[in-house]
PDB file of C-alpha atoms in Angstrom:
ATOM      1  CA  UNK I  17      -1.356  14.967 -16.319  1.00 72.00           C
ATOM      2  CA  UNK I  18      -2.842  13.816 -13.022  1.00 88.00           C
ATOM      3  CA  UNK I  19      -3.981  10.041 -12.856  1.00 93.00           C
ATOM      4  CA  UNK I  20      -7.738   9.997 -12.770  1.00 93.00           C
ATOM      5  CA  UNK I  21     -10.028   7.979 -10.483  1.00 93.00           C
ATOM      6  CA  UNK I  22     -11.444   6.312 -13.464  1.00 94.00           C
ATOM      7  CA  UNK I  23      -7.899   4.967 -14.199  1.00 95.00           C
ATOM      8  CA  UNK I  24      -7.681   3.449 -10.798  1.00 96.00           C
ATOM      9  CA  UNK I  25     -11.213   1.717 -11.223  1.00 95.00           C
ATOM     10  CA  UNK I  26     -10.037   0.555 -14.571  1.00 96.00           C
ATOM     11  CA  UNK I  27      -7.095  -1.098 -12.911  1.00 97.00           C
ATOM     12  CA  UNK I  28      -9.353  -3.042 -10.689  1.00 97.00           C
ATOM     13  CA  UNK I  29      -9.826  -0.616  -7.625  1.00 98.00           C
ATOM     14  CA  UNK I  30     -13.254  -0.245  -6.193  1.00 96.00           C
ATOM     15  CA  UNK I  31     -12.379   2.964  -4.519  1.00 96.00           C
ATOM     16  CA  UNK I  32      -9.867   5.746  -4.878  1.00 97.00           C
ATOM     17  CA  UNK I  33      -8.849   9.260  -3.625  1.00 97.00           C
ATOM     18  CA  UNK I  34      -6.140  11.666  -3.771  1.00 96.00           C
ATOM     19  CA  UNK I  35      -3.759  12.086  -1.019  1.00 95.00           C
ATOM     20  CA  UNK I  36      -1.468  15.006  -0.172  1.00 95.00           C
ATOM     21  CA  UNK I  37       2.071  13.667   0.648  1.00 96.00           C
ATOM     22  CA  UNK I  38       2.750  16.717   2.716  1.00 95.00           C
ATOM     23  CA  UNK I  39      -0.183  15.567   5.026  1.00 94.00           C
ATOM     24  CA  UNK I  40       0.431  12.000   5.468  1.00 95.00           C
ATOM     25  CA  UNK I  41       1.506  11.129   8.816  1.00 94.00           C
ATOM     26  CA  UNK I  42       3.847   8.245   9.547  1.00 96.00           C
ATOM     27  CA  UNK I  43       3.532   6.935  13.166  1.00 96.00           C
ATOM     28  CA  UNK I  44       5.910   5.135  15.283  1.00 93.00           C
ATOM     29  CA  UNK I  45       3.059   3.376  17.171  1.00 94.00           C
ATOM     30  CA  UNK I  46       1.973   1.761  13.736  1.00 93.00           C
ATOM     31  CA  UNK I  47       5.432   0.829  12.972  1.00 90.00           C
ATOM     32  CA  UNK I  48       5.562  -0.820  16.543  1.00 88.00           C
ATOM     33  CA  UNK I  49       2.718  -3.215  15.464  1.00 88.00           C
ATOM     34  CA  UNK I  50       5.231  -4.566  13.000  1.00 88.00           C
ATOM     35  CA  UNK I  51       7.605  -5.376  15.539  1.00 87.00           C
ATOM     36  CA  UNK I  52       5.187  -7.549  17.245  1.00 88.00           C
ATOM     37  CA  UNK I  53       5.805  -9.818  13.996  1.00 88.00           C
ATOM     38  CA  UNK I  54       2.188 -11.241  14.019  1.00 85.00           C
ATOM     39  CA  UNK I  55       2.735 -11.755  10.103  1.00 84.00           C
ATOM     40  CA  UNK I  56       6.220 -13.430  10.604  1.00 86.00           C
ATOM     41  CA  UNK I  57       7.958 -10.918   8.053  1.00 88.00           C
ATOM     42  CA  UNK I  58       9.608  -8.393  10.427  1.00 91.00           C
ATOM     43  CA  UNK I  59      13.276  -8.433   9.660  1.00 92.00           C
ATOM     44  CA  UNK I  60      12.887 -10.912   6.794  1.00 92.00           C
ATOM     45  CA  UNK I  61      12.148  -8.700   3.697  1.00 92.00           C
ATOM     46  CA  UNK I  62      12.908  -5.462   1.987  1.00 95.00           C
ATOM     47  CA  UNK I  63       9.203  -4.665   2.037  1.00 93.00           C
ATOM     48  CA  UNK I  64       9.074  -4.764   5.869  1.00 92.00           C
ATOM     49  CA  UNK I  65      10.772  -3.172   8.718  1.00 94.00           C
ATOM     50  CA  UNK I  66      13.690  -2.649   9.260  1.00 94.00           C
ATOM     51  CA  UNK I  67      14.360  -3.213   5.423  1.00 93.00           C
ATOM     52  CA  UNK I  68      12.036  -0.670   4.194  1.00 93.00           C
ATOM     53  CA  UNK I  69      13.823   2.024   5.926  1.00 93.00           C
ATOM     54  CA  UNK I  70      13.364   4.392   8.926  1.00 94.00           C
ATOM     55  CA  UNK I  71      10.196   6.271   9.350  1.00 94.00           C
ATOM     56  CA  UNK I  72      12.224   9.569   8.915  1.00 95.00           C
ATOM     57  CA  UNK I  73      13.596   8.295   5.586  1.00 95.00           C
ATOM     58  CA  UNK I  74      10.253   7.151   4.468  1.00 95.00           C
ATOM     59  CA  UNK I  75       8.534  10.468   5.316  1.00 95.00           C
ATOM     60  CA  UNK I  76      11.202  12.424   3.333  1.00 96.00           C
ATOM     61  CA  UNK I  77      10.756  10.185   0.399  1.00 95.00           C
ATOM     62  CA  UNK I  78       6.894  10.389   0.496  1.00 95.00           C
ATOM     63  CA  UNK I  79       6.958  14.200   0.787  1.00 96.00           C
ATOM     64  CA  UNK I  80       9.201  14.274  -2.431  1.00 97.00           C
ATOM     65  CA  UNK I  81       6.239  13.222  -4.470  1.00 97.00           C
ATOM     66  CA  UNK I  82       3.824  15.661  -6.123  1.00 96.00           C
ATOM     67  CA  UNK I  83       0.765  13.802  -5.064  1.00 96.00           C
ATOM     68  CA  UNK I  84      -0.543  10.339  -3.927  1.00 97.00           C
ATOM     69  CA  UNK I  85      -3.539   8.100  -4.087  1.00 97.00           C
ATOM     70  CA  UNK I  86      -5.246   6.064  -1.592  1.00 97.00           C
ATOM     71  CA  UNK I  87      -6.655   2.795  -3.367  1.00 98.00           C
ATOM     72  CA  UNK I  88      -8.971   0.218  -2.149  1.00 98.00           C
ATOM     73  CA  UNK I  89     -10.500  -3.158  -3.205  1.00 98.00           C
ATOM     74  CA  UNK I  90     -13.593  -4.140  -1.213  1.00 97.00           C
ATOM     75  CA  UNK I  91     -14.613  -7.852  -1.252  1.00 96.00           C
ATOM     76  CA  UNK I  92     -17.973  -9.088  -0.302  1.00 96.00           C
ATOM     77  CA  UNK I  93     -18.201 -12.146   2.184  1.00 97.00           C
ATOM     78  CA  UNK I  94     -20.766 -14.782   2.451  1.00 96.00           C
ATOM     79  CA  UNK I  95     -20.143 -14.879   6.300  1.00 95.00           C
ATOM     80  CA  UNK I  96     -17.809 -13.276   8.781  1.00 91.00           C
ATOM     81  CA  UNK I  97     -15.407 -16.111   8.274  1.00 92.00           C
ATOM     82  CA  UNK I  98     -15.260 -16.426   4.524  1.00 96.00           C
ATOM     83  CA  UNK I  99     -11.471 -16.694   4.351  1.00 96.00           C
ATOM     84  CA  UNK I 100     -11.695 -17.331   0.349  1.00 97.00           C
ATOM     85  CA  UNK I 101     -13.302 -13.870  -0.257  1.00 97.00           C
ATOM     86  CA  UNK I 102     -10.809 -12.183   2.156  1.00 95.00           C
ATOM     87  CA  UNK I 103      -7.861 -13.821   0.273  1.00 95.00           C
ATOM     88  CA  UNK I 104      -9.391 -13.065  -3.099  1.00 97.00           C
ATOM     89  CA  UNK I 105      -9.805  -9.269  -2.066  1.00 96.00           C
ATOM     90  CA  UNK I 106      -6.300  -9.149  -0.844  1.00 95.00           C
ATOM     91  CA  UNK I 107      -5.022 -10.686  -4.213  1.00 94.00           C
ATOM     92  CA  UNK I 108      -7.109  -8.289  -6.196  1.00 97.00           C
ATOM     93  CA  UNK I 109      -5.711  -5.342  -4.339  1.00 97.00           C
ATOM     94  CA  UNK I 110      -2.181  -6.475  -5.039  1.00 95.00           C
ATOM     95  CA  UNK I 111      -2.917  -7.195  -8.727  1.00 95.00           C
ATOM     96  CA  UNK I 112      -4.539  -3.869  -9.165  1.00 97.00           C
ATOM     97  CA  UNK I 113      -1.691  -1.964  -7.644  1.00 97.00           C
ATOM     98  CA  UNK I 114       0.879  -3.794  -9.900  1.00 95.00           C
ATOM     99  CA  UNK I 115      -1.377  -3.234 -12.894  1.00 96.00           C
ATOM    100  CA  UNK I 116      -1.901   0.481 -12.272  1.00 97.00           C
ATOM    101  CA  UNK I 117       1.864   1.080 -11.398  1.00 96.00           C
ATOM    102  CA  UNK I 118       2.879  -0.667 -14.537  1.00 95.00           C
ATOM    103  CA  UNK I 119       0.611   1.389 -16.580  1.00 95.00           C
ATOM    104  CA  UNK I 120       1.810   4.700 -14.952  1.00 96.00           C
ATOM    105  CA  UNK I 121       5.620   3.986 -15.065  1.00 95.00           C
ATOM    106  CA  UNK I 122       5.879   5.114 -18.915  1.00 95.00           C
ATOM    107  CA  UNK I 123       4.156   8.351 -18.386  1.00 93.00           C
ATOM    108  CA  UNK I 124       5.231   9.326 -14.915  1.00 94.00           C
ATOM    109  CA  UNK I 125       8.787  10.372 -13.677  1.00 94.00           C
ATOM    110  CA  UNK I 126       8.507   8.397 -10.679  1.00 95.00           C
ATOM    111  CA  UNK I 127       6.104   5.892  -9.163  1.00 96.00           C
ATOM    112  CA  UNK I 128       6.118   4.567  -5.617  1.00 95.00           C
ATOM    113  CA  UNK I 129       3.501   1.799  -4.931  1.00 96.00           C
ATOM    114  CA  UNK I 130       2.606   0.857  -1.188  1.00 96.00           C
ATOM    115  CA  UNK I 131       0.796  -2.301  -0.803  1.00 94.00           C
ATOM    116  CA  UNK I 132      -1.791  -3.822   1.478  1.00 91.00           C
ATOM    117  CA  UNK I 133       0.450  -6.390   3.431  1.00 83.00           C
ATOM    118  CA  UNK I 134       4.057  -7.375   2.619  1.00 81.00           C
ATOM    119  CA  UNK I 135       5.750  -8.544  -0.535  1.00 84.00           C
ATOM    120  CA  UNK I 136       5.498 -11.966  -1.512  1.00 79.00           C
ATOM    121  CA  UNK I 137       7.100 -11.674  -4.945  1.00 85.00           C
ATOM    122  CA  UNK I 138      10.051 -14.129  -4.403  1.00 89.00           C
ATOM    123  CA  UNK I 139       9.838 -17.324  -2.494  1.00 89.00           C
ATOM    124  CA  UNK I 140      12.817 -16.393  -0.409  1.00 92.00           C
ATOM    125  CA  UNK I 141      13.760 -12.689  -0.034  1.00 94.00           C
ATOM    126  CA  UNK I 142      17.288 -11.625  -0.279  1.00 96.00           C
ATOM    127  CA  UNK I 143      17.165  -9.419   2.747  1.00 95.00           C
ATOM    128  CA  UNK I 144      19.589  -8.657   4.416  1.00 95.00           C
ATOM    129  CA  UNK I 145      22.243 -10.457   2.497  1.00 96.00           C
ATOM    130  CA  UNK I 146      21.922  -9.054  -0.894  1.00 96.00           C
ATOM    131  CA  UNK I 147      19.747  -6.115  -2.735  1.00 95.00           C
ATOM    132  CA  UNK I 148      16.172  -6.747  -3.692  1.00 95.00           C
ATOM    133  CA  UNK I 149      15.836  -8.713  -6.860  1.00 95.00           C
ATOM    134  CA  UNK I 150      13.165  -6.407  -8.259  1.00 93.00           C
ATOM    135  CA  UNK I 151      13.547  -2.981  -6.637  1.00 91.00           C
ATOM    136  CA  UNK I 152      11.525  -1.232  -9.211  1.00 86.00           C
ATOM    137  CA  UNK I 153       8.608  -3.630  -8.179  1.00 87.00           C
ATOM    138  CA  UNK I 154       9.036  -3.394  -4.341  1.00 91.00           C
ATOM    139  CA  UNK I 155       5.873  -2.219  -2.669  1.00 93.00           C
ATOM    140  CA  UNK I 156       6.246  -1.947   1.007  1.00 93.00           C
ATOM    141  CA  UNK I 157       3.100  -2.156   2.946  1.00 91.00           C
ATOM    142  CA  UNK I 158       1.341   0.910   4.342  1.00 94.00           C
ATOM    143  CA  UNK I 159       1.559  -0.191   7.824  1.00 93.00           C
ATOM    144  CA  UNK I 160       5.382  -0.774   7.468  1.00 93.00           C
ATOM    145  CA  UNK I 161       5.854   2.611   6.405  1.00 94.00           C
ATOM    146  CA  UNK I 162       3.839   3.799   9.674  1.00 95.00           C
ATOM    147  CA  UNK I 163       0.786   4.803   7.976  1.00 95.00           C
ATOM    148  CA  UNK I 164      -2.529   4.657  10.180  1.00 96.00           C
ATOM    149  CA  UNK I 165      -4.732   3.471   7.230  1.00 96.00           C
ATOM    150  CA  UNK I 166      -7.989   4.356   8.807  1.00 96.00           C
ATOM    151  CA  UNK I 167      -6.799   7.951   9.511  1.00 96.00           C
ATOM    152  CA  UNK I 168      -5.536   8.551   5.850  1.00 96.00           C
ATOM    153  CA  UNK I 169      -8.701   7.072   4.476  1.00 97.00           C
ATOM    154  CA  UNK I 170     -10.634   9.849   6.536  1.00 96.00           C
ATOM    155  CA  UNK I 171      -8.259  12.561   5.499  1.00 94.00           C
ATOM    156  CA  UNK I 172      -8.647  11.678   1.755  1.00 95.00           C
ATOM    157  CA  UNK I 173     -12.501  11.525   2.159  1.00 96.00           C
ATOM    158  CA  UNK I 174     -12.802   7.846   1.494  1.00 96.00           C
ATOM    159  CA  UNK I 175     -14.490   5.284   3.845  1.00 96.00           C
ATOM    160  CA  UNK I 176     -12.384   2.917   5.599  1.00 96.00           C
ATOM    161  CA  UNK I 177     -15.162   0.459   6.601  1.00 95.00           C
ATOM    162  CA  UNK I 178     -17.943  -0.505   4.179  1.00 96.00           C
ATOM    163  CA  UNK I 179     -20.273  -2.464   6.291  1.00 96.00           C
ATOM    164  CA  UNK I 180     -20.965  -6.000   7.563  1.00 96.00           C
ATOM    165  CA  UNK I 181     -19.673  -8.775   5.336  1.00 96.00           C
ATOM    166  CA  UNK I 182     -17.009  -6.786   3.573  1.00 97.00           C
ATOM    167  CA  UNK I 183     -13.377  -6.760   3.502  1.00 96.00           C
ATOM    168  CA  UNK I 184     -11.374  -3.968   2.388  1.00 97.00           C
ATOM    169  CA  UNK I 185      -7.846  -3.933   1.400  1.00 97.00           C
ATOM    170  CA  UNK I 186      -6.074  -0.351   1.118  1.00 97.00           C
ATOM    171  CA  UNK I 187      -2.951   0.338  -0.984  1.00 97.00           C
ATOM    172  CA  UNK I 188      -1.534   3.810  -2.072  1.00 97.00           C
ATOM    173  CA  UNK I 189       0.721   5.284  -4.775  1.00 97.00           C
ATOM    174  CA  UNK I 190       2.670   8.297  -4.935  1.00 97.00           C
ATOM    175  CA  UNK I 191       3.562   9.965  -8.204  1.00 96.00           C
ATOM    176  CA  UNK I 192       5.398  12.573 -10.057  1.00 93.00           C
ATOM    177  CA  UNK I 193       3.944  13.385 -13.558  1.00 82.00           C
TER     178      UNK I 193
END
């Protein structure tokens, strides 16, 4: 039974749409932005390159799922520099993704969450010296997987930008019922 958009909203997402895993494009140019290491996580976690795998392996993995969903949390900001609102929206997106994945694991054969931003579950990641402590909970970022989020939103028929004084964080989940 396919996950409903209402279930996504109940988990805490403000927007959701279906994705076709066969049409998702993973781009080397997007992965290249990770290599610039602006966030400081490149080569430091299992959720970021190169620890999250090659684009070829990730594409093969995504295409093996029956369907996907693009998921969003949009926060409202008091002004363009409302850091608290931005951080709250990011936390809400990560929390909603964890909540949805947890709710779906008992009823879906496979669940692959992809997050907005990198993993911060552990204070210090085991990468590259030891396996991930929580591989079943690992949610690589969309960009780390080479996904151009704005294009995938457009393909799924969901807005990428919701207007002034908003900040939207986007995640995805791939499923086999």
